[in-house]
PDB file of C-alpha atoms and ligand atoms in Angstrom:
ATOM      1  CA  UNK A   1       7.653  21.433   2.114  1.00 39.00           C
ATOM      2  CA  UNK A   2       4.968  20.557   4.753  1.00 45.00           C
ATOM      3  CA  UNK A   3       4.925  19.111   8.198  1.00 60.00           C
ATOM      4  CA  UNK A   4       4.275  15.141   8.222  1.00 81.00           C
ATOM      5  CA  UNK A   5       0.839  14.856   9.516  1.00 85.00           C
ATOM      6  CA  UNK A   6      -0.812  11.583  10.637  1.00 92.00           C
ATOM      7  CA  UNK A   7      -4.116  11.363   8.726  1.00 95.00           C
ATOM      8  CA  UNK A   8      -5.428   7.779   9.603  1.00 97.00           C
ATOM      9  CA  UNK A   9      -7.089   7.763  12.911  1.00 96.00           C
ATOM     10  CA  UNK A  10     -10.464   6.020  14.202  1.00 97.00           C
ATOM     11  CA  UNK A  11     -10.331   3.723  11.231  1.00 97.00           C
ATOM     12  CA  UNK A  12     -10.780   6.766   8.824  1.00 97.00           C
ATOM     13  CA  UNK A  13      -8.574   8.938   6.848  1.00 97.00           C
ATOM     14  CA  UNK A  14      -8.734  12.557   7.464  1.00 95.00           C
ATOM     15  CA  UNK A  15      -6.382  13.746   4.713  1.00 95.00           C
ATOM     16  CA  UNK A  16      -8.992  15.131   2.095  1.00 95.00           C
ATOM     17  CA  UNK A  17     -10.728  18.477   2.823  1.00 89.00           C
ATOM     18  CA  UNK A  18     -13.951  18.267   0.409  1.00 86.00           C
ATOM     19  CA  UNK A  19     -16.680  15.817   0.402  1.00 90.00           C
ATOM     20  CA  UNK A  20     -15.256  12.714  -1.349  1.00 97.00           C
ATOM     21  CA  UNK A  21     -18.223  10.474  -1.316  1.00 97.00           C
ATOM     22  CA  UNK A  22     -19.532  11.711  -4.562  1.00 96.00           C
ATOM     23  CA  UNK A  23     -18.295  10.710  -8.223  1.00 97.00           C
ATOM     24  CA  UNK A  24     -17.101  14.079 -10.067  1.00 95.00           C
ATOM     25  CA  UNK A  25     -15.252  12.419 -12.909  1.00 97.00           C
ATOM     26  CA  UNK A  26     -12.253  10.582 -13.837  1.00 98.00           C
ATOM     27  CA  UNK A  27      -8.844  11.159 -11.677  1.00 98.00           C
ATOM     28  CA  UNK A  28      -5.695   9.450 -11.145  1.00 98.00           C
ATOM     29  CA  UNK A  29      -3.657   8.368  -8.005  1.00 98.00           C
ATOM     30  CA  UNK A  30      -0.180   6.923  -7.650  1.00 98.00           C
ATOM     31  CA  UNK A  31       0.889   3.732  -6.068  1.00 98.00           C
ATOM     32  CA  UNK A  32       4.392   2.981  -4.499  1.00 98.00           C
ATOM     33  CA  UNK A  33       5.474   0.355  -2.554  1.00 98.00           C
ATOM     34  CA  UNK A  34       8.610  -0.896  -0.486  1.00 98.00           C
ATOM     35  CA  UNK A  35      10.497   2.164  -0.295  1.00 98.00           C
ATOM     36  CA  UNK A  36      12.011   0.111   2.740  1.00 98.00           C
ATOM     37  CA  UNK A  37      14.923   2.590   3.792  1.00 98.00           C
ATOM     38  CA  UNK A  38      17.856   0.445   4.828  1.00 98.00           C
ATOM     39  CA  UNK A  39      17.241  -2.789   2.761  1.00 98.00           C
ATOM     40  CA  UNK A  40      19.635  -2.225  -0.134  1.00 98.00           C
ATOM     41  CA  UNK A  41      22.707  -1.981   1.968  1.00 98.00           C
ATOM     42  CA  UNK A  42      21.417  -4.834   4.163  1.00 97.00           C
ATOM     43  CA  UNK A  43      20.964  -7.101   1.281  1.00 97.00           C
ATOM     44  CA  UNK A  44      24.303  -6.145  -0.045  1.00 97.00           C
ATOM     45  CA  UNK A  45      25.994  -7.353   3.285  1.00 97.00           C
ATOM     46  CA  UNK A  46      27.218  -3.931   4.362  1.00 97.00           C
ATOM     47  CA  UNK A  47      28.324  -3.525   7.673  1.00 93.00           C
ATOM     48  CA  UNK A  48      27.531   0.341   7.954  1.00 96.00           C
ATOM     49  CA  UNK A  49      24.129   0.459   6.835  1.00 97.00           C
ATOM     50  CA  UNK A  50      22.777   3.848   5.055  1.00 98.00           C
ATOM     51  CA  UNK A  51      19.787   4.288   2.922  1.00 98.00           C
ATOM     52  CA  UNK A  52      20.944   7.069   0.791  1.00 98.00           C
ATOM     53  CA  UNK A  53      20.020   5.161  -2.411  1.00 98.00           C
ATOM     54  CA  UNK A  54      16.465   4.612  -1.060  1.00 98.00           C
ATOM     55  CA  UNK A  55      16.471   8.441  -0.112  1.00 98.00           C
ATOM     56  CA  UNK A  56      17.443   9.464  -3.548  1.00 98.00           C
ATOM     57  CA  UNK A  57      14.895   7.039  -5.257  1.00 98.00           C
ATOM     58  CA  UNK A  58      12.143   8.546  -3.071  1.00 98.00           C
ATOM     59  CA  UNK A  59      13.183  11.990  -4.067  1.00 98.00           C
ATOM     60  CA  UNK A  60      12.940  11.298  -7.585  1.00 98.00           C
ATOM     61  CA  UNK A  61       9.331   9.723  -7.189  1.00 98.00           C
ATOM     62  CA  UNK A  62       8.182  12.497  -5.181  1.00 98.00           C
ATOM     63  CA  UNK A  63       9.547  15.175  -7.356  1.00 98.00           C
ATOM     64  CA  UNK A  64       7.680  13.370 -10.351  1.00 98.00           C
ATOM     65  CA  UNK A  65       4.385  13.157  -8.356  1.00 98.00           C
ATOM     66  CA  UNK A  66       4.499  16.749  -7.342  1.00 98.00           C
ATOM     67  CA  UNK A  67       5.079  17.884 -11.051  1.00 98.00           C
ATOM     68  CA  UNK A  68       2.064  15.602 -12.310  1.00 98.00           C
ATOM     69  CA  UNK A  69      -0.835  17.230 -14.028  1.00 98.00           C
ATOM     70  CA  UNK A  70      -3.545  16.833 -13.379  1.00 98.00           C
ATOM     71  CA  UNK A  71      -2.421  16.472  -9.667  1.00 98.00           C
ATOM     72  CA  UNK A  72      -2.864  12.965  -8.371  1.00 98.00           C
ATOM     73  CA  UNK A  73      -5.826  12.474  -5.916  1.00 98.00           C
ATOM     74  CA  UNK A  74      -3.614  10.805  -3.337  1.00 98.00           C
ATOM     75  CA  UNK A  75      -0.090   8.980  -3.376  1.00 98.00           C
ATOM     76  CA  UNK A  76      -0.354   5.501  -1.399  1.00 98.00           C
ATOM     77  CA  UNK A  77       2.656   3.690  -0.068  1.00 98.00           C
ATOM     78  CA  UNK A  78       1.887  -0.080   0.091  1.00 98.00           C
ATOM     79  CA  UNK A  79       3.930  -0.856   3.188  1.00 98.00           C
ATOM     80  CA  UNK A  80       7.595  -1.642   4.319  1.00 98.00           C
ATOM     81  CA  UNK A  81       8.469   2.076   4.742  1.00 98.00           C
ATOM     82  CA  UNK A  82      11.595   1.165   6.236  1.00 98.00           C
ATOM     83  CA  UNK A  83      13.769  -2.153   6.830  1.00 98.00           C
ATOM     84  CA  UNK A  84      14.239  -2.020  10.604  1.00 98.00           C
ATOM     85  CA  UNK A  85      11.305  -3.878  12.694  1.00 97.00           C
ATOM     86  CA  UNK A  86       9.928  -2.002  15.421  1.00 97.00           C
ATOM     87  CA  UNK A  87      12.600  -1.941  18.515  1.00 95.00           C
ATOM     88  CA  UNK A  88      15.226  -2.870  15.936  1.00 97.00           C
ATOM     89  CA  UNK A  89      18.726  -0.985  15.402  1.00 96.00           C
ATOM     90  CA  UNK A  90      18.237   2.012  13.309  1.00 97.00           C
ATOM     91  CA  UNK A  91      14.470   2.062  13.294  1.00 97.00           C
ATOM     92  CA  UNK A  92      14.177   5.517  14.555  1.00 97.00           C
ATOM     93  CA  UNK A  93      16.757   7.182  12.280  1.00 97.00           C
ATOM     94  CA  UNK A  94      14.812   5.235   9.235  1.00 98.00           C
ATOM     95  CA  UNK A  95      11.550   6.386  10.171  1.00 97.00           C
ATOM     96  CA  UNK A  96      12.696   9.906  10.849  1.00 97.00           C
ATOM     97  CA  UNK A  97      14.026  10.291   7.268  1.00 97.00           C
ATOM     98  CA  UNK A  98      11.102   8.450   5.857  1.00 98.00           C
ATOM     99  CA  UNK A  99       8.911  10.999   7.210  1.00 97.00           C
ATOM    100  CA  UNK A 100      11.475  14.096   6.342  1.00 97.00           C
ATOM    101  CA  UNK A 101      11.403  12.764   2.637  1.00 97.00           C
ATOM    102  CA  UNK A 102       7.649  12.051   2.398  1.00 97.00           C
ATOM    103  CA  UNK A 103       6.957  15.642   4.030  1.00 95.00           C
ATOM    104  CA  UNK A 104       8.212  16.965   0.694  1.00 96.00           C
ATOM    105  CA  UNK A 105       5.084  15.553  -1.037  1.00 96.00           C
ATOM    106  CA  UNK A 106       2.806  18.633  -2.241  1.00 96.00           C
ATOM    107  CA  UNK A 107       0.534  19.287   0.554  1.00 93.00           C
ATOM    108  CA  UNK A 108      -2.343  19.102  -1.768  1.00 95.00           C
ATOM    109  CA  UNK A 109      -1.418  15.352  -2.420  1.00 96.00           C
ATOM    110  CA  UNK A 110      -2.611  13.300   0.608  1.00 97.00           C
ATOM    111  CA  UNK A 111      -0.334  10.638   1.680  1.00 97.00           C
ATOM    112  CA  UNK A 112      -1.673   7.176   2.295  1.00 98.00           C
ATOM    113  CA  UNK A 113       0.178   4.925   4.190  1.00 98.00           C
ATOM    114  CA  UNK A 114      -0.178   1.065   4.546  1.00 98.00           C
ATOM    115  CA  UNK A 115       1.567  -1.317   7.064  1.00 98.00           C
ATOM    116  CA  UNK A 116       4.027  -4.048   5.962  1.00 98.00           C
ATOM    117  CA  UNK A 117       5.923  -6.679   7.764  1.00 98.00           C
ATOM    118  CA  UNK A 118       8.914  -4.551   8.475  1.00 98.00           C
ATOM    119  CA  UNK A 119       6.619  -1.649   9.861  1.00 98.00           C
ATOM    120  CA  UNK A 120       4.574  -3.736  12.418  1.00 98.00           C
ATOM    121  CA  UNK A 121       7.144  -6.655  12.966  1.00 97.00           C
ATOM    122  CA  UNK A 122       7.264 -10.142  11.431  1.00 97.00           C
ATOM    123  CA  UNK A 123       5.249 -11.461  14.219  1.00 98.00           C
ATOM    124  CA  UNK A 124       3.146  -8.366  15.156  1.00 98.00           C
ATOM    125  CA  UNK A 125       1.677  -7.974  18.745  1.00 98.00           C
ATOM    126  CA  UNK A 126      -0.120  -4.922  20.466  1.00 98.00           C
ATOM    127  CA  UNK A 127       3.223  -3.136  21.143  1.00 98.00           C
ATOM    128  CA  UNK A 128       4.697  -3.542  17.626  1.00 98.00           C
ATOM    129  CA  UNK A 129       1.599  -2.455  15.968  1.00 98.00           C
ATOM    130  CA  UNK A 130       1.444   0.739  18.572  1.00 97.00           C
ATOM    131  CA  UNK A 131       4.858   1.502  17.507  1.00 96.00           C
ATOM    132  CA  UNK A 132       3.611   1.618  13.987  1.00 97.00           C
ATOM    133  CA  UNK A 133       0.512   3.688  14.541  1.00 97.00           C
ATOM    134  CA  UNK A 134       1.716   6.205  17.007  1.00 95.00           C
ATOM    135  CA  UNK A 135       4.165   7.267  14.082  1.00 95.00           C
ATOM    136  CA  UNK A 136       2.077   6.937  11.054  1.00 97.00           C
ATOM    137  CA  UNK A 137      -1.456   6.288  11.996  1.00 97.00           C
ATOM    138  CA  UNK A 138      -4.093   3.304  12.046  1.00 98.00           C
ATOM    139  CA  UNK A 139      -2.800   0.195  10.342  1.00 98.00           C
ATOM    140  CA  UNK A 140      -6.296  -0.568   8.966  1.00 98.00           C
ATOM    141  CA  UNK A 141      -9.014   2.056   7.946  1.00 98.00           C
ATOM    142  CA  UNK A 142     -11.384   2.879   4.861  1.00 98.00           C
ATOM    143  CA  UNK A 143     -11.779   6.299   3.327  1.00 98.00           C
ATOM    144  CA  UNK A 144     -13.490   7.828   0.368  1.00 98.00           C
ATOM    145  CA  UNK A 145     -11.768   9.607  -2.837  1.00 98.00           C
ATOM    146  CA  UNK A 146     -13.709  10.808  -5.623  1.00 98.00           C
ATOM    147  CA  UNK A 147     -16.757   8.594  -5.282  1.00 98.00           C
ATOM    148  CA  UNK A 148     -14.486   5.549  -4.927  1.00 98.00           C
ATOM    149  CA  UNK A 149     -14.491   3.494  -1.459  1.00 98.00           C
ATOM    150  CA  UNK A 150     -11.001   2.479  -0.427  1.00 98.00           C
ATOM    151  CA  UNK A 151      -9.960  -0.095   2.314  1.00 98.00           C
ATOM    152  CA  UNK A 152      -6.426  -0.190   3.851  1.00 98.00           C
ATOM    153  CA  UNK A 153      -5.466  -3.816   5.619  1.00 98.00           C
ATOM    154  CA  UNK A 154      -2.832  -4.817   7.797  1.00 98.00           C
ATOM    155  CA  UNK A 155      -2.013  -8.182   6.191  1.00 98.00           C
ATOM    156  CA  UNK A 156       0.988  -9.131   8.463  1.00 98.00           C
ATOM    157  CA  UNK A 157      -1.390 -10.702  10.813  1.00 98.00           C
ATOM    158  CA  UNK A 158      -2.517 -13.076   7.955  1.00 98.00           C
ATOM    159  CA  UNK A 159       1.107 -14.086   7.735  1.00 97.00           C
ATOM    160  CA  UNK A 160       1.403 -14.887  11.642  1.00 97.00           C
ATOM    161  CA  UNK A 161      -1.284 -14.120  14.220  1.00 98.00           C
ATOM    162  CA  UNK A 162       0.442 -15.932  17.188  1.00 98.00           C
ATOM    163  CA  UNK A 163       0.683 -12.935  19.198  1.00 98.00           C
ATOM    164  CA  UNK A 164      -2.199 -10.909  17.789  1.00 98.00           C
ATOM    165  CA  UNK A 165      -5.320 -13.048  17.589  1.00 98.00           C
ATOM    166  CA  UNK A 166      -7.743 -10.723  19.347  1.00 98.00           C
ATOM    167  CA  UNK A 167      -6.506  -7.781  17.118  1.00 98.00           C
ATOM    168  CA  UNK A 168      -6.664  -9.835  14.056  1.00 98.00           C
ATOM    169  CA  UNK A 169     -10.299 -10.729  15.180  1.00 98.00           C
ATOM    170  CA  UNK A 170     -11.160  -6.879  15.339  1.00 98.00           C
ATOM    171  CA  UNK A 171      -9.374  -6.363  11.995  1.00 98.00           C
ATOM    172  CA  UNK A 172     -11.408  -9.317  10.462  1.00 98.00           C
ATOM    173  CA  UNK A 173     -14.607  -8.276  11.976  1.00 98.00           C
ATOM    174  CA  UNK A 174     -14.121  -4.602  10.608  1.00 98.00           C
ATOM    175  CA  UNK A 175     -13.245  -6.002   7.261  1.00 98.00           C
ATOM    176  CA  UNK A 176     -16.222  -8.150   6.870  1.00 98.00           C
ATOM    177  CA  UNK A 177     -18.482  -5.134   7.813  1.00 98.00           C
ATOM    178  CA  UNK A 178     -16.769  -2.685   5.357  1.00 98.00           C
ATOM    179  CA  UNK A 179     -17.058  -5.490   2.534  1.00 98.00           C
ATOM    180  CA  UNK A 180     -20.559  -5.812   3.204  1.00 98.00           C
ATOM    181  CA  UNK A 181     -21.076  -2.103   3.339  1.00 98.00           C
ATOM    182  CA  UNK A 182     -19.606  -1.526  -0.108  1.00 98.00           C
ATOM    183  CA  UNK A 183     -22.611  -3.407  -1.635  1.00 98.00           C
ATOM    184  CA  UNK A 184     -25.219  -0.464  -0.634  1.00 98.00           C
ATOM    185  CA  UNK A 185     -22.734   2.448  -0.233  1.00 97.00           C
ATOM    186  CA  UNK A 186     -23.680   3.591  -3.935  1.00 97.00           C
ATOM    187  CA  UNK A 187     -19.649   3.862  -4.522  1.00 98.00           C
ATOM    188  CA  UNK A 188     -18.556   3.916  -8.237  1.00 98.00           C
ATOM    189  CA  UNK A 189     -15.687   1.428  -7.540  1.00 98.00           C
ATOM    190  CA  UNK A 190     -14.224  -0.302  -4.475  1.00 98.00           C
ATOM    191  CA  UNK A 191     -10.579  -0.670  -4.214  1.00 98.00           C
ATOM    192  CA  UNK A 192      -8.161  -2.315  -1.616  1.00 98.00           C
ATOM    193  CA  UNK A 193      -4.601  -1.665  -0.390  1.00 98.00           C
ATOM    194  CA  UNK A 194      -2.549  -4.276   1.559  1.00 98.00           C
ATOM    195  CA  UNK A 195       1.178  -5.115   1.832  1.00 98.00           C
ATOM    196  CA  UNK A 196       1.017  -8.815   1.090  1.00 98.00           C
ATOM    197  CA  UNK A 197      -1.024  -9.963  -2.060  1.00 98.00           C
ATOM    198  CA  UNK A 198      -3.660 -12.458  -1.739  1.00 98.00           C
ATOM    199  CA  UNK A 199      -1.881 -14.133  -4.605  1.00 98.00           C
ATOM    200  CA  UNK A 200       0.923 -13.305  -7.307  1.00 98.00           C
ATOM    201  CA  UNK A 201      -0.568 -14.774 -10.353  1.00 98.00           C
ATOM    202  CA  UNK A 202      -3.274 -17.434  -9.877  1.00 98.00           C
ATOM    203  CA  UNK A 203      -5.816 -17.392  -7.111  1.00 98.00           C
ATOM    204  CA  UNK A 204      -5.351 -20.971  -6.469  1.00 98.00           C
ATOM    205  CA  UNK A 205      -1.701 -21.161  -6.343  1.00 98.00           C
ATOM    206  CA  UNK A 206       0.204 -22.727  -3.545  1.00 98.00           C
ATOM    207  CA  UNK A 207       0.944 -20.721  -0.405  1.00 97.00           C
ATOM    208  CA  UNK A 208       4.690 -19.114  -0.619  1.00 96.00           C
ATOM    209  CA  UNK A 209       6.411 -16.293   1.389  1.00 96.00           C
ATOM    210  CA  UNK A 210       4.726 -13.613  -0.579  1.00 98.00           C
ATOM    211  CA  UNK A 211       1.169 -14.410  -0.907  1.00 98.00           C
ATOM    212  CA  UNK A 212      -1.469 -15.447   1.869  1.00 98.00           C
ATOM    213  CA  UNK A 213      -2.669 -18.761   2.975  1.00 98.00           C
ATOM    214  CA  UNK A 214      -5.017 -20.391   0.358  1.00 98.00           C
ATOM    215  CA  UNK A 215      -8.263 -21.270   2.256  1.00 98.00           C
ATOM    216  CA  UNK A 216      -8.564 -17.853   3.764  1.00 98.00           C
ATOM    217  CA  UNK A 217      -7.442 -16.057   0.458  1.00 98.00           C
ATOM    218  CA  UNK A 218     -10.187 -17.886  -1.703  1.00 98.00           C
ATOM    219  CA  UNK A 219     -12.840 -17.168   1.069  1.00 98.00           C
ATOM    220  CA  UNK A 220     -11.888 -13.403   1.168  1.00 98.00           C
ATOM    221  CA  UNK A 221     -11.585 -13.113  -2.630  1.00 98.00           C
ATOM    222  CA  UNK A 222     -15.095 -14.494  -2.896  1.00 98.00           C
ATOM    223  CA  UNK A 223     -16.405 -11.894  -0.659  1.00 98.00           C
ATOM    224  CA  UNK A 224     -14.580  -9.022  -2.443  1.00 98.00           C
ATOM    225  CA  UNK A 225     -15.855 -10.270  -5.828  1.00 98.00           C
ATOM    226  CA  UNK A 226     -19.445 -10.670  -4.511  1.00 98.00           C
ATOM    227  CA  UNK A 227     -19.200  -7.017  -2.955  1.00 98.00           C
ATOM    228  CA  UNK A 228     -17.804  -5.692  -6.303  1.00 97.00           C
ATOM    229  CA  UNK A 229     -14.181  -4.942  -5.225  1.00 98.00           C
ATOM    230  CA  UNK A 230     -12.146  -4.342  -8.593  1.00 98.00           C
ATOM    231  CA  UNK A 231      -8.678  -3.984  -7.620  1.00 98.00           C
ATOM    232  CA  UNK A 232      -6.442  -5.077  -4.589  1.00 98.00           C
ATOM    233  CA  UNK A 233      -3.049  -3.132  -4.970  1.00 99.00           C
ATOM    234  CA  UNK A 234      -0.066  -4.891  -2.950  1.00 98.00           C
ATOM    235  CA  UNK A 235       3.699  -4.849  -2.650  1.00 98.00           C
ATOM    236  CA  UNK A 236       6.052  -6.951  -0.483  1.00 98.00           C
ATOM    237  CA  UNK A 237       7.367  -8.972  -3.611  1.00 98.00           C
ATOM    238  CA  UNK A 238       9.805  -6.536  -4.830  1.00 98.00           C
ATOM    239  CA  UNK A 239       8.829  -7.126  -8.552  1.00 98.00           C
ATOM    240  CA  UNK A 240       5.579  -6.506 -10.632  1.00 98.00           C
ATOM    241  CA  UNK A 241       3.049  -9.178 -10.766  1.00 98.00           C
ATOM    242  CA  UNK A 242      -0.631  -9.930 -10.527  1.00 98.00           C
ATOM    243  CA  UNK A 243      -3.741 -11.839 -11.896  1.00 98.00           C
ATOM    244  CA  UNK A 244      -7.479 -12.040 -11.812  1.00 98.00           C
ATOM    245  CA  UNK A 245     -10.103 -13.978  -9.216  1.00 98.00           C
ATOM    246  CA  UNK A 246     -12.929 -13.606 -11.166  1.00 98.00           C
ATOM    247  CA  UNK A 247     -13.708  -9.734 -11.343  1.00 98.00           C
ATOM    248  CA  UNK A 248     -11.258  -8.913  -8.864  1.00 98.00           C
ATOM    249  CA  UNK A 249      -7.902  -7.938  -9.968  1.00 98.00           C
ATOM    250  CA  UNK A 250      -4.763  -8.320  -7.885  1.00 98.00           C
ATOM    251  CA  UNK A 251      -2.118  -6.148  -8.746  1.00 98.00           C
ATOM    252  CA  UNK A 252       1.556  -6.480  -7.316  1.00 98.00           C
ATOM    253  CA  UNK A 253       3.661  -3.427  -7.617  1.00 98.00           C
ATOM    254  CA  UNK A 254       7.379  -3.468  -7.399  1.00 98.00           C
ATOM    255  CA  UNK A 255       9.633  -1.619  -5.006  1.00 98.00           C
ATOM    256  CA  UNK A 256      10.412   2.036  -4.930  1.00 98.00           C
ATOM    257  CA  UNK A 257      13.771   0.456  -3.491  1.00 98.00           C
ATOM    258  CA  UNK A 258      15.482  -2.807  -3.642  1.00 98.00           C
ATOM    259  CA  UNK A 259      14.531  -5.109  -6.482  1.00 98.00           C
ATOM    260  CA  UNK A 260      14.006  -8.909  -6.444  1.00 96.00           C
ATOM    261  CA  UNK A 261      15.392  -9.123  -9.700  1.00 96.00           C
ATOM    262  CA  UNK A 262      18.690  -7.519 -10.698  1.00 92.00           C
ATOM    263  CA  UNK A 263      17.427  -6.333 -13.998  1.00 95.00           C
ATOM    264  CA  UNK A 264      14.157  -4.676 -12.594  1.00 97.00           C
ATOM    265  CA  UNK A 265      14.200  -0.889 -11.967  1.00 98.00           C
ATOM    266  CA  UNK A 266      12.507   0.726  -9.053  1.00 98.00           C
ATOM    267  CA  UNK A 267       9.589   2.775  -9.846  1.00 98.00           C
ATOM    268  CA  UNK A 268       5.905   3.591  -9.038  1.00 98.00           C
ATOM    269  CA  UNK A 269       2.448   2.876 -10.635  1.00 98.00           C
ATOM    270  CA  UNK A 270       0.000   5.321 -12.034  1.00 98.00           C
ATOM    271  CA  UNK A 271      -3.534   4.390 -11.472  1.00 98.00           C
ATOM    272  CA  UNK A 272      -6.369   6.093 -13.700  1.00 98.00           C
ATOM    273  CA  UNK A 273      -9.844   5.817 -12.400  1.00 98.00           C
ATOM    274  CA  UNK A 274     -12.607   6.151 -14.870  1.00 98.00           C
ATOM    275  CA  UNK A 275     -16.437   5.608 -14.810  1.00 97.00           C
ATOM    276  CA  UNK A 276     -16.084   2.318 -16.537  1.00 96.00           C
ATOM    277  CA  UNK A 277     -13.161   0.839 -14.751  1.00 97.00           C
ATOM    278  CA  UNK A 278      -9.603   1.279 -13.505  1.00 98.00           C
ATOM    279  CA  UNK A 279      -6.562   1.029 -15.341  1.00 98.00           C
ATOM    280  CA  UNK A 280      -2.739   1.119 -14.164  1.00 98.00           C
ATOM    281  CA  UNK A 281       0.625   1.163 -15.460  1.00 98.00           C
ATOM    282  CA  UNK A 282       4.044   0.923 -13.715  1.00 98.00           C
ATOM    283  CA  UNK A 283       6.852   3.438 -14.633  1.00 98.00           C
ATOM    284  CA  UNK A 284      10.461   3.291 -13.803  1.00 98.00           C
ATOM    285  CA  UNK A 285      11.819   6.126 -12.014  1.00 98.00           C
ATOM    286  CA  UNK A 286      13.656   7.692 -14.932  1.00 98.00           C
ATOM    287  CA  UNK A 287      10.428   7.415 -17.114  1.00 98.00           C
ATOM    288  CA  UNK A 288       7.634   8.783 -14.931  1.00 98.00           C
ATOM    289  CA  UNK A 289       5.364  10.987 -17.200  1.00 98.00           C
ATOM    290  CA  UNK A 290       4.464  14.460 -15.816  1.00 95.00           C
ATOM    291  CA  UNK A 291       1.332  14.815 -17.919  1.00 97.00           C
ATOM    292  CA  UNK A 292      -1.128  12.030 -17.665  1.00 97.00           C
ATOM    293  CA  UNK A 293      -4.212  11.993 -20.027  1.00 97.00           C
ATOM    294  CA  UNK A 294      -7.425  10.498 -18.326  1.00 96.00           C
ATOM    295  CA  UNK A 295      -9.012  10.256 -21.857  1.00 90.00           C
ATOM    296  CA  UNK A 296      -6.718   7.282 -22.715  1.00 81.00           C
TER     297      UNK A 296
HETATM  298 ZN1   ZN B   1       7.248  -6.874   2.817  1.00 83.59          ZN
END
């Protein structure tokens, strides 16, 4: 068990110890989404909200990740860490338990965090974003891992930027620069993590609660494709889904907690990064493998 460290600062991620810019062969990492402490009891309409179920699921996932061979390069949680928004009832308690549980992740496996709507608030503003960044680190940043360039976005401003227009402009200016920089970076692959998916199945699908407004979506996907971004990993939907925009794959990972469809099971996704491309598979909590072959 280790202390919880805030690793994302100054638009960078400081959780790796070595030089991560060069490709040294295939590796894997783990994607989780929406552990969302407190959602299950809230959705069940309970008066007394606990998050014992979510904590148990987190423990199951972290124990499995800690036991994996080879060791995952990192574990990314694609947003909605907790149910209560900044300033809401039980937020502090949920945050404290999230930090306590994720501190049980093996100290050699960096924890990469992405902000979701519950983390920065439904209508984010400077104060609600600061409430997140003070506890969990920057809401957007870039990093290298094993020769691959990764970008982490704050997509809640794409849902509603009415109170964050200036912050969103900084975010989007940064993103455009970063996407442009991918072209000459020499990276083996480029990957993006963001809570809300650009789309769920088809890049030109209509706007719904779980995707991003169409015109902006298509403009950004074209830039991603042009720069060579291979995969975008998202959560927020509480079920698995995804599709392609040209060469860009959008992967939507179901929740570590509450499921949209009663028949779905909480789980995590294992991602294999190889020279020729990136593959991934979702595993229900009871069926997470401990030995992962990077040759398959
Ligand atoms: Zn969400």
